[in-house]
Amino acid sequence: NDEGNVVVEFTVPESNTTWNFLSMAVTPQLYNGMYTASVVSSTPLMIQPNMPRFVRQGDKTTLSAAIYNTTDEVLRGEAQLTLYHPDNEQVISSSIVPFTTDAGASATVQFSVSIPDTLSLVGVRIGASTAIYSDGEQHLLAVLPSQELVTEAKPFYVAPSVGDTTITFDSMREKIKQNEVRNVRVTLEYCDNPVW
C-alpha cells in the first residue's frame, strides 16, 4: 500500500476454527524475516446439536444441543427444534426452549420429542436466536422399526407307522395370548427324504 506495508488478503473455507498464518520474506541482500499470526473464524452465536445415530419408531426421547457464546456479553434467546417429514417438509412437531449463555461460555438445551411410528426417516431442524444473532443446523435422523421379526423353527419327523402328529409352538402361543406379537406367519416345509 502507500505506506510501504504489504497487505495480504486471502479467503478461507467456511469453517469455525483457528487459522494459522505464516509468512517469510527474503531480500536480495539475504535479509530475511518471518511473521506468524492466528485468526479465529467464528460466529457470535453457534449451536451444535448432539444427535443420536438413530431412534426407534414410537420413541420418546430427549435431544440436546450446546449453544456457544463467543461474544463478551451475556446472550439470551430461544432455541427451537422442529421435526419434519423429509419428503414433503410437513412439520411433525416443534418446541421452543429459552436459553442464557454467559460471555465466552456455553449452555446446553434439551428438547423432549416423540418419534412417529410411521416414518423410517425424520428431518430435524435446530436453531438458536437472540435479538441480534442466530444460527442453525439441519439433519436427517434414521428411524428404525421398534419391532424385530423373530423366526422360530421346529423340525419334526413323521414315521409311516405313526398316525396323526401334532406339532405345538408353545412359546409362540403364549406370546400371541399376551398380545406380544402382532404379525404371525406359519410356514410348513415338507421334505420326503430326511437325508436332505
Tab-separated table of N, CA and C in Angstrom, residues 12-75:
chain	number	residue	atom	x	y	z
A	12	VAL	N	-10.690	-17.965	3.226
A	12	VAL	CA	-10.586	-19.283	3.846
A	12	VAL	C	-11.924	-19.998	3.689
A	13	PRO	N	-11.903	-21.319	3.741
A	13	PRO	CA	-13.179	-22.051	3.662
A	13	PRO	C	-14.094	-21.685	4.823
A	14	GLU	N	-15.381	-21.896	4.605
A	14	GLU	CA	-16.370	-21.551	5.621
A	14	GLU	C	-16.315	-22.574	6.738
A	15	SER	N	-15.594	-22.236	7.808
A	15	SER	CA	-15.428	-23.159	8.914
A	15	SER	C	-15.160	-22.372	10.186
A	16	ASN	N	-15.701	-22.844	11.308
A	16	ASN	CA	-15.457	-22.214	12.596
A	16	ASN	C	-14.253	-22.870	13.240
A	17	THR	N	-13.107	-22.214	13.162
A	17	THR	CA	-11.877	-22.799	13.676
A	17	THR	C	-10.830	-21.708	13.834
A	18	THR	N	-9.617	-22.098	14.196
A	18	THR	CA	-8.484	-21.178	14.285
A	18	THR	C	-7.589	-21.394	13.080
A	19	TRP	N	-7.263	-20.320	12.384
A	19	TRP	CA	-6.397	-20.387	11.210
A	19	TRP	C	-5.044	-19.780	11.570
A	20	ASN	N	-3.976	-20.508	11.246
A	20	ASN	CA	-2.618	-20.028	11.492
A	20	ASN	C	-2.025	-19.514	10.187
A	21	PHE	N	-1.456	-18.325	10.244
A	21	PHE	CA	-0.853	-17.694	9.073
A	21	PHE	C	0.651	-17.595	9.300
A	22	LEU	N	1.434	-18.014	8.309
A	22	LEU	CA	2.891	-17.966	8.387
A	22	LEU	C	3.414	-17.354	7.105
A	23	SER	N	4.286	-16.332	7.230
A	23	SER	CA	4.875	-15.725	6.037
A	23	SER	C	6.366	-15.524	6.261
A	24	MET	N	7.111	-15.635	5.182
A	24	MET	CA	8.557	-15.422	5.218
A	24	MET	C	8.923	-14.492	4.067
A	25	ALA	N	9.942	-13.659	4.280
A	25	ALA	CA	10.408	-12.739	3.233
A	25	ALA	C	11.940	-12.727	3.222
A	26	VAL	N	12.486	-12.641	2.006
A	26	VAL	CA	13.937	-12.593	1.836
A	26	VAL	C	14.242	-11.471	0.853
A	27	THR	N	15.214	-10.599	1.207
A	27	THR	CA	15.615	-9.501	0.322
A	27	THR	C	16.777	-9.959	-0.563
A	28	PRO	N	17.104	-9.185	-1.628
A	28	PRO	CA	18.269	-9.546	-2.460
A	28	PRO	C	19.570	-9.559	-1.661
A	29	GLN	N	19.638	-8.851	-0.562
A	29	GLN	CA	20.842	-8.849	0.272
A	29	GLN	C	20.812	-10.003	1.291
A	30	LEU	N	19.844	-10.912	1.170
A	30	LEU	CA	19.656	-12.092	2.011
A	30	LEU	C	19.226	-11.756	3.445
A	31	TYR	N	18.655	-10.560	3.634
A	31	TYR	CA	17.989	-10.304	4.897
A	31	TYR	C	16.649	-11.051	4.858
A	32	ASN	N	16.295	-11.575	5.987
A	32	ASN	CA	15.034	-12.322	5.993
A	32	ASN	C	14.221	-11.976	7.227
A	33	GLY	N	12.978	-12.280	7.116
A	33	GLY	CA	12.068	-12.036	8.219
A	33	GLY	C	10.893	-13.009	8.182
A	34	MET	N	10.243	-13.146	9.310
A	34	MET	CA	9.128	-14.085	9.404
A	34	MET	C	8.016	-13.435	10.214
A	35	TYR	N	6.792	-13.745	9.831
A	35	TYR	CA	5.637	-13.218	10.559
A	35	TYR	C	4.619	-14.337	10.712
A	36	THR	N	4.122	-14.524	11.919
A	36	THR	CA	3.077	-15.508	12.168
A	36	THR	C	1.912	-14.820	12.869
A	37	ALA	N	0.733	-15.312	12.600
A	37	ALA	CA	-0.474	-14.776	13.235
A	37	ALA	C	-1.537	-15.857	13.261
A	38	SER	N	-2.474	-15.709	14.156
A	38	SER	CA	-3.603	-16.630	14.252
A	38	SER	C	-4.889	-15.832	14.120
A	39	VAL	N	-5.811	-16.389	13.380
A	39	VAL	CA	-7.111	-15.762	13.183
A	39	VAL	C	-8.178	-16.775	13.558
A	40	VAL	N	-9.111	-16.357	14.386
A	40	VAL	CA	-10.217	-17.222	14.773
A	40	VAL	C	-11.436	-16.834	13.948
A	41	SER	N	-11.951	-17.801	13.197
A	41	SER	CA	-13.188	-17.547	12.448
A	41	SER	C	-14.331	-18.209	13.201
A	42	SER	N	-15.270	-17.417	13.617
A	42	SER	CA	-16.397	-17.934	14.377
A	42	SER	C	-17.568	-16.985	14.231
A	43	THR	N	-18.706	-17.480	14.623
A	43	THR	CA	-19.888	-16.630	14.663
A	43	THR	C	-20.157	-16.277	16.126
A	44	PRO	N	-20.800	-15.171	16.393
A	44	PRO	CA	-21.049	-14.783	17.793
A	44	PRO	C	-21.889	-15.811	18.544
A	45	LEU	N	-22.800	-16.471	17.834
A	45	LEU	CA	-23.681	-17.456	18.447
A	45	LEU	C	-23.649	-18.716	17.589
A	46	MET	N	-23.325	-19.841	18.208
A	46	MET	CA	-23.280	-21.112	17.474
A	46	MET	C	-24.065	-22.157	18.253
A	47	ILE	N	-24.786	-22.999	17.522
A	47	ILE	CA	-25.488	-24.123	18.144
A	47	ILE	C	-24.964	-25.405	17.528
A	48	GLN	N	-24.682	-26.382	18.381
A	48	GLN	CA	-24.153	-27.666	17.918
A	48	GLN	C	-24.987	-28.784	18.532
A	49	PRO	N	-25.854	-29.418	17.724
A	49	PRO	CA	-26.703	-30.480	18.271
A	49	PRO	C	-25.905	-31.751	18.532
A	50	ASN	N	-26.332	-32.485	19.530
A	50	ASN	CA	-25.749	-33.790	19.846
A	50	ASN	C	-26.763	-34.839	19.413
A	51	MET	N	-26.686	-35.220	18.128
A	51	MET	CA	-27.701	-36.095	17.538
A	51	MET	C	-27.327	-37.566	17.724
A	52	PRO	N	-28.298	-38.410	18.030
A	52	PRO	CA	-28.023	-39.850	18.056
A	52	PRO	C	-27.883	-40.392	16.639
A	53	ARG	N	-27.283	-41.574	16.516
A	53	ARG	CA	-27.147	-42.188	15.194
A	53	ARG	C	-28.502	-42.595	14.636
A	54	PHE	N	-29.405	-43.023	15.524
A	54	PHE	CA	-30.742	-43.432	15.089
A	54	PHE	C	-31.670	-43.391	16.293
A	55	VAL	N	-32.968	-43.439	16.009
A	55	VAL	CA	-34.005	-43.607	17.028
A	55	VAL	C	-34.925	-44.722	16.546
A	56	ARG	N	-35.832	-45.145	17.408
A	56	ARG	CA	-36.782	-46.192	17.026
A	56	ARG	C	-38.189	-45.612	16.943
A	57	GLN	N	-39.017	-46.250	16.144
A	57	GLN	CA	-40.388	-45.797	15.966
A	57	GLN	C	-41.110	-45.784	17.306
A	58	GLY	N	-41.804	-44.687	17.587
A	58	GLY	CA	-42.557	-44.563	18.827
A	58	GLY	C	-41.723	-44.135	20.026
A	59	ASP	N	-40.421	-43.880	19.845
A	59	ASP	CA	-39.566	-43.454	20.965
A	59	ASP	C	-40.016	-42.108	21.519
A	60	LYS	N	-39.885	-41.970	22.818
A	60	LYS	CA	-39.992	-40.670	23.472
A	60	LYS	C	-38.607	-40.419	24.046
A	61	THR	N	-37.906	-39.443	23.490
A	61	THR	CA	-36.512	-39.237	23.848
A	61	THR	C	-36.207	-37.755	24.027
A	62	THR	N	-34.999	-37.474	24.436
A	62	THR	CA	-34.539	-36.099	24.629
A	62	THR	C	-33.366	-35.837	23.706
A	63	LEU	N	-33.463	-34.796	22.897
A	63	LEU	CA	-32.370	-34.360	22.039
A	63	LEU	C	-31.756	-33.119	22.658
A	64	SER	N	-30.433	-33.088	22.709
A	64	SER	CA	-29.755	-31.956	23.347
A	64	SER	C	-28.855	-31.246	22.349
A	65	ALA	N	-28.510	-30.004	22.681
A	65	ALA	CA	-27.623	-29.201	21.835
A	65	ALA	C	-26.847	-28.247	22.724
A	66	ALA	N	-25.624	-27.942	22.297
A	66	ALA	CA	-24.788	-26.969	23.005
A	66	ALA	C	-24.863	-25.640	22.269
A	67	ILE	N	-25.031	-24.566	23.004
A	67	ILE	CA	-25.069	-23.222	22.430
A	67	ILE	C	-23.826	-22.486	22.913
A	68	TYR	N	-23.020	-22.000	21.971
A	68	TYR	CA	-21.767	-21.327	22.291
A	68	TYR	C	-21.909	-19.820	22.076
A	69	ASN	N	-21.470	-19.073	23.065
A	69	ASN	CA	-21.471	-17.617	23.008
A	69	ASN	C	-20.018	-17.158	22.905
A	70	THR	N	-19.614	-16.634	21.753
A	70	THR	CA	-18.232	-16.170	21.572
A	70	THR	C	-18.098	-14.665	21.746
A	71	THR	N	-19.147	-14.004	22.195
A	71	THR	CA	-19.089	-12.556	22.407
A	71	THR	C	-18.618	-12.264	23.830
A	72	ASP	N	-18.474	-11.003	24.160
A	72	ASP	CA	-18.078	-10.604	25.514
A	72	ASP	C	-19.270	-10.081	26.314
A	73	GLU	N	-20.462	-10.552	25.971
A	73	GLU	CA	-21.670	-10.152	26.709
A	73	GLU	C	-22.585	-11.352	26.876
A	74	VAL	N	-23.477	-11.264	27.826
A	74	VAL	CA	-24.451	-12.334	28.068
A	74	VAL	C	-25.476	-12.329	26.943
A	75	LEU	N	-25.782	-13.527	26.403
A	75	LEU	CA	-26.789	-13.649	25.344
A	75	LEU	C	-27.995	-14.407	25.879
